[in-house]
PDB file of C-alpha atoms in Angstrom:
ATOM      1  CA  UNK A 156      -1.697  10.632   0.743  1.00 95.00           C
ATOM      2  CA  UNK A 157       0.068   7.200  -2.125  1.00 97.00           C
ATOM      3  CA  UNK A 158       3.020   5.810  -2.484  1.00 98.00           C
ATOM      4  CA  UNK A 159       4.736   5.361  -5.884  1.00 98.00           C
ATOM      5  CA  UNK A 160       6.948   3.177  -6.682  1.00 98.00           C
ATOM      6  CA  UNK A 161       8.499   3.629 -10.337  1.00 98.00           C
ATOM      7  CA  UNK A 162      10.911   0.595 -10.815  1.00 98.00           C
ATOM      8  CA  UNK A 163      12.836  -0.847 -14.334  1.00 97.00           C
ATOM      9  CA  UNK A 164      14.167  -4.971 -14.091  1.00 97.00           C
ATOM     10  CA  UNK A 165      14.903  -7.370 -16.662  1.00 96.00           C
ATOM     11  CA  UNK A 166      13.006  -9.992 -17.427  1.00 95.00           C
ATOM     12  CA  UNK A 167      14.325 -13.531 -17.057  1.00 95.00           C
ATOM     13  CA  UNK A 168      14.641 -15.478 -20.584  1.00 90.00           C
ATOM     14  CA  UNK A 169      11.909 -17.344 -20.759  1.00 86.00           C
ATOM     15  CA  UNK A 170       9.727 -14.583 -20.638  1.00 91.00           C
ATOM     16  CA  UNK A 171       6.940 -14.646 -23.408  1.00 89.00           C
ATOM     17  CA  UNK A 172       4.131 -12.134 -23.979  1.00 88.00           C
ATOM     18  CA  UNK A 173       1.729 -14.584 -22.914  1.00 89.00           C
ATOM     19  CA  UNK A 174       3.175 -14.945 -19.400  1.00 90.00           C
ATOM     20  CA  UNK A 175       2.974 -10.768 -18.610  1.00 91.00           C
ATOM     21  CA  UNK A 176      -0.101 -11.761 -19.413  1.00 89.00           C
ATOM     22  CA  UNK A 177      -0.975 -14.119 -16.788  1.00 89.00           C
ATOM     23  CA  UNK A 178       1.154 -12.527 -14.424  1.00 87.00           C
ATOM     24  CA  UNK A 179      -1.288  -8.652 -15.264  1.00 87.00           C
ATOM     25  CA  UNK A 180      -4.161 -10.914 -14.795  1.00 87.00           C
ATOM     26  CA  UNK A 181      -3.652 -11.628 -11.456  1.00 86.00           C
ATOM     27  CA  UNK A 182      -1.735  -8.105 -11.049  1.00 85.00           C
ATOM     28  CA  UNK A 183      -5.817  -6.722 -11.557  1.00 84.00           C
ATOM     29  CA  UNK A 184      -7.004  -9.432  -8.158  1.00 83.00           C
ATOM     30  CA  UNK A 185      -4.901  -8.957  -5.606  1.00 84.00           C
ATOM     31  CA  UNK A 186      -4.658  -5.481  -6.881  1.00 87.00           C
ATOM     32  CA  UNK A 187      -7.788  -4.469  -6.793  1.00 85.00           C
ATOM     33  CA  UNK A 188      -7.639  -5.940  -3.310  1.00 87.00           C
ATOM     34  CA  UNK A 189      -5.040  -4.000  -2.142  1.00 88.00           C
ATOM     35  CA  UNK A 190      -6.325  -0.687  -3.785  1.00 91.00           C
ATOM     36  CA  UNK A 191      -3.398  -0.797  -5.664  1.00 94.00           C
ATOM     37  CA  UNK A 192      -3.423   1.524  -8.763  1.00 93.00           C
ATOM     38  CA  UNK A 193      -0.032   1.246 -11.877  1.00 93.00           C
ATOM     39  CA  UNK A 194       0.613   1.106 -14.964  1.00 94.00           C
ATOM     40  CA  UNK A 195       3.225  -2.599 -16.250  1.00 95.00           C
ATOM     41  CA  UNK A 196       5.568  -1.852 -19.851  1.00 96.00           C
ATOM     42  CA  UNK A 197       7.105  -4.637 -21.051  1.00 95.00           C
ATOM     43  CA  UNK A 198       9.977  -3.916 -23.804  1.00 95.00           C
ATOM     44  CA  UNK A 199      12.735  -5.258 -25.034  1.00 95.00           C
ATOM     45  CA  UNK A 200      13.169  -7.890 -22.352  1.00 94.00           C
ATOM     46  CA  UNK A 201      12.436  -4.663 -19.331  1.00 96.00           C
ATOM     47  CA  UNK A 202       9.908  -4.051 -17.075  1.00 96.00           C
ATOM     48  CA  UNK A 203       9.262  -1.265 -16.449  1.00 97.00           C
ATOM     49  CA  UNK A 204       6.447  -0.535 -13.839  1.00 96.00           C
ATOM     50  CA  UNK A 205       4.299   2.430 -11.682  1.00 97.00           C
ATOM     51  CA  UNK A 206       3.087   0.820  -8.794  1.00 96.00           C
ATOM     52  CA  UNK A 207       0.173   3.512  -6.625  1.00 96.00           C
ATOM     53  CA  UNK A 208      -1.673   3.948  -3.494  1.00 96.00           C
ATOM     54  CA  UNK A 209      -1.707   3.078   0.276  1.00 96.00           C
ATOM     55  CA  UNK A 210       1.665   3.515   1.486  1.00 97.00           C
ATOM     56  CA  UNK A 211       1.823  -0.336   3.167  1.00 96.00           C
ATOM     57  CA  UNK A 212      -0.370  -2.076   0.620  1.00 96.00           C
ATOM     58  CA  UNK A 213       2.518  -0.576  -2.026  1.00 97.00           C
ATOM     59  CA  UNK A 214       5.647  -1.957   0.074  1.00 96.00           C
ATOM     60  CA  UNK A 215       4.006  -4.952   0.901  1.00 94.00           C
ATOM     61  CA  UNK A 216       3.509  -5.334  -3.145  1.00 94.00           C
ATOM     62  CA  UNK A 217       6.950  -4.133  -3.791  1.00 96.00           C
ATOM     63  CA  UNK A 218       8.490  -6.204  -1.997  1.00 96.00           C
ATOM     64  CA  UNK A 219       6.704  -9.615  -3.128  1.00 93.00           C
ATOM     65  CA  UNK A 220       7.477  -7.882  -7.044  1.00 94.00           C
ATOM     66  CA  UNK A 221      10.422  -8.505  -5.749  1.00 96.00           C
ATOM     67  CA  UNK A 222      10.981 -12.067  -4.238  1.00 96.00           C
ATOM     68  CA  UNK A 223      10.275 -12.790  -8.037  1.00 93.00           C
ATOM     69  CA  UNK A 224      11.800 -14.843  -9.955  1.00 93.00           C
ATOM     70  CA  UNK A 225      10.673 -13.841 -13.739  1.00 93.00           C
ATOM     71  CA  UNK A 226      12.974 -10.598 -13.289  1.00 96.00           C
ATOM     72  CA  UNK A 227      16.259  -9.547 -11.606  1.00 96.00           C
ATOM     73  CA  UNK A 228      18.579  -6.564 -11.509  1.00 97.00           C
ATOM     74  CA  UNK A 229      15.406  -4.379 -10.140  1.00 97.00           C
ATOM     75  CA  UNK A 230      16.192  -0.528  -9.622  1.00 97.00           C
ATOM     76  CA  UNK A 231      13.588   1.961  -7.888  1.00 98.00           C
ATOM     77  CA  UNK A 232      14.004   5.387 -10.274  1.00 98.00           C
ATOM     78  CA  UNK A 233      10.972   7.234  -8.048  1.00 98.00           C
ATOM     79  CA  UNK A 234      10.023   6.019  -4.425  1.00 98.00           C
ATOM     80  CA  UNK A 235       7.818   9.513  -3.574  1.00 97.00           C
ATOM     81  CA  UNK A 236       4.814   9.871  -0.954  1.00 97.00           C
ATOM     82  CA  UNK A 237       1.953  11.869  -3.902  1.00 96.00           C
ATOM     83  CA  UNK A 238      -1.059  13.454  -2.807  1.00 96.00           C
ATOM     84  CA  UNK A 239      -2.734  12.420  -6.643  1.00 95.00           C
ATOM     85  CA  UNK A 240      -2.574   9.835  -8.768  1.00 94.00           C
ATOM     86  CA  UNK A 241      -1.052   8.769 -12.789  1.00 94.00           C
ATOM     87  CA  UNK A 242      -3.939   6.135 -13.021  1.00 93.00           C
ATOM     88  CA  UNK A 243      -5.771   6.382 -10.864  1.00 92.00           C
ATOM     89  CA  UNK A 244      -8.356   3.411 -13.572  1.00 88.00           C
ATOM     90  CA  UNK A 245      -5.731   1.237 -13.397  1.00 88.00           C
ATOM     91  CA  UNK A 246      -5.265  -1.890 -11.390  1.00 84.00           C
ATOM     92  CA  UNK A 247      -2.169  -2.688 -13.431  1.00 88.00           C
ATOM     93  CA  UNK A 248      -2.310  -1.513 -17.060  1.00 90.00           C
ATOM     94  CA  UNK A 249      -0.214  -3.025 -20.006  1.00 91.00           C
ATOM     95  CA  UNK A 250       1.649  -2.095 -22.807  1.00 93.00           C
ATOM     96  CA  UNK A 251       4.279  -4.273 -24.302  1.00 91.00           C
ATOM     97  CA  UNK A 252       6.734  -2.795 -27.134  1.00 87.00           C
ATOM     98  CA  UNK A 253       4.971  -3.020 -30.236  1.00 88.00           C
ATOM     99  CA  UNK A 254       1.708  -1.887 -28.658  1.00 91.00           C
ATOM    100  CA  UNK A 255       3.975   2.125 -28.171  1.00 93.00           C
ATOM    101  CA  UNK A 256       3.669   4.201 -30.803  1.00 92.00           C
ATOM    102  CA  UNK A 257       6.965   4.902 -32.561  1.00 93.00           C
ATOM    103  CA  UNK A 258       6.009   9.108 -31.968  1.00 94.00           C
ATOM    104  CA  UNK A 259       6.218   8.320 -28.703  1.00 94.00           C
ATOM    105  CA  UNK A 260       9.949   6.165 -27.879  1.00 95.00           C
ATOM    106  CA  UNK A 261      11.056   9.511 -30.638  1.00 96.00           C
ATOM    107  CA  UNK A 262       9.488  12.171 -28.490  1.00 95.00           C
ATOM    108  CA  UNK A 263      10.730  10.609 -25.250  1.00 97.00           C
ATOM    109  CA  UNK A 264      14.412   9.383 -27.021  1.00 96.00           C
ATOM    110  CA  UNK A 265      13.772   6.157 -25.900  1.00 96.00           C
ATOM    111  CA  UNK A 266      16.423   3.215 -25.287  1.00 95.00           C
ATOM    112  CA  UNK A 267      16.409  -0.038 -24.242  1.00 95.00           C
ATOM    113  CA  UNK A 268      16.147  -0.449 -20.428  1.00 94.00           C
ATOM    114  CA  UNK A 269      16.723   3.023 -19.565  1.00 95.00           C
ATOM    115  CA  UNK A 270      19.774   3.433 -18.729  1.00 95.00           C
ATOM    116  CA  UNK A 271      20.292   5.770 -14.822  1.00 94.00           C
ATOM    117  CA  UNK A 272      23.032   8.175 -16.713  1.00 95.00           C
ATOM    118  CA  UNK A 273      20.006   8.702 -19.063  1.00 95.00           C
ATOM    119  CA  UNK A 274      16.927   8.519 -17.619  1.00 97.00           C
ATOM    120  CA  UNK A 275      15.679  10.110 -14.148  1.00 96.00           C
ATOM    121  CA  UNK A 276      13.038   9.391 -12.699  1.00 96.00           C
ATOM    122  CA  UNK A 277      10.790  11.908 -13.537  1.00 96.00           C
ATOM    123  CA  UNK A 278      11.290  10.735 -17.253  1.00 97.00           C
ATOM    124  CA  UNK A 279      10.474   7.456 -16.837  1.00 97.00           C
ATOM    125  CA  UNK A 280       7.489   8.749 -15.369  1.00 96.00           C
ATOM    126  CA  UNK A 281       6.823  11.133 -17.783  1.00 96.00           C
ATOM    127  CA  UNK A 282       7.478   8.301 -20.593  1.00 96.00           C
ATOM    128  CA  UNK A 283       5.306   5.874 -19.196  1.00 95.00           C
ATOM    129  CA  UNK A 284       2.363   8.267 -19.079  1.00 94.00           C
ATOM    130  CA  UNK A 285       2.963   9.396 -23.441  1.00 95.00           C
ATOM    131  CA  UNK A 286       2.313   5.414 -24.140  1.00 94.00           C
ATOM    132  CA  UNK A 287      -0.354   4.285 -21.678  1.00 90.00           C
ATOM    133  CA  UNK A 288      -2.357   7.815 -23.320  1.00 86.00           C
ATOM    134  CA  UNK A 289      -2.049   7.381 -26.968  1.00 58.00           C
ATOM    135  CA  UNK A 290      -3.936   4.249 -28.004  1.00 62.00           C
ATOM    136  CA  UNK A 291      -2.571   1.332 -28.434  1.00 56.00           C
ATOM    137  CA  UNK A 292      -1.349   0.224 -31.875  1.00 53.00           C
ATOM    138  CA  UNK A 293      -2.592  -2.942 -34.036  1.00 50.00           C
TER     139      UNK A 293
END
């Protein structure tokens, strides 16, 4: 059995895309060691991240993420047990807003921050999977 945590948070104003690439570089190393997979979207000043793996590894990693000062206003949208992984081959995939197909944004009626009163956790999970299923835009 695996655990999946999906959350969204607000990036501090000083975060650049270069900083986000540095975060992913570090995450690949740590997640590979812990057996954690998942994906990270960086869009409109928000992080939307899905972590998946063995429960203790996911909980440990998420506790560390919550203490990271590069983001705030963390809202967990899914915290569930699952038998399958949405991103089984990705130690931490990354997509930035400009890389996402505009058709995906329209299809999911994307709004910055994916407000809880308009998007439930399953809708966000579906949006994330769609963002990574589409080819990266140049």
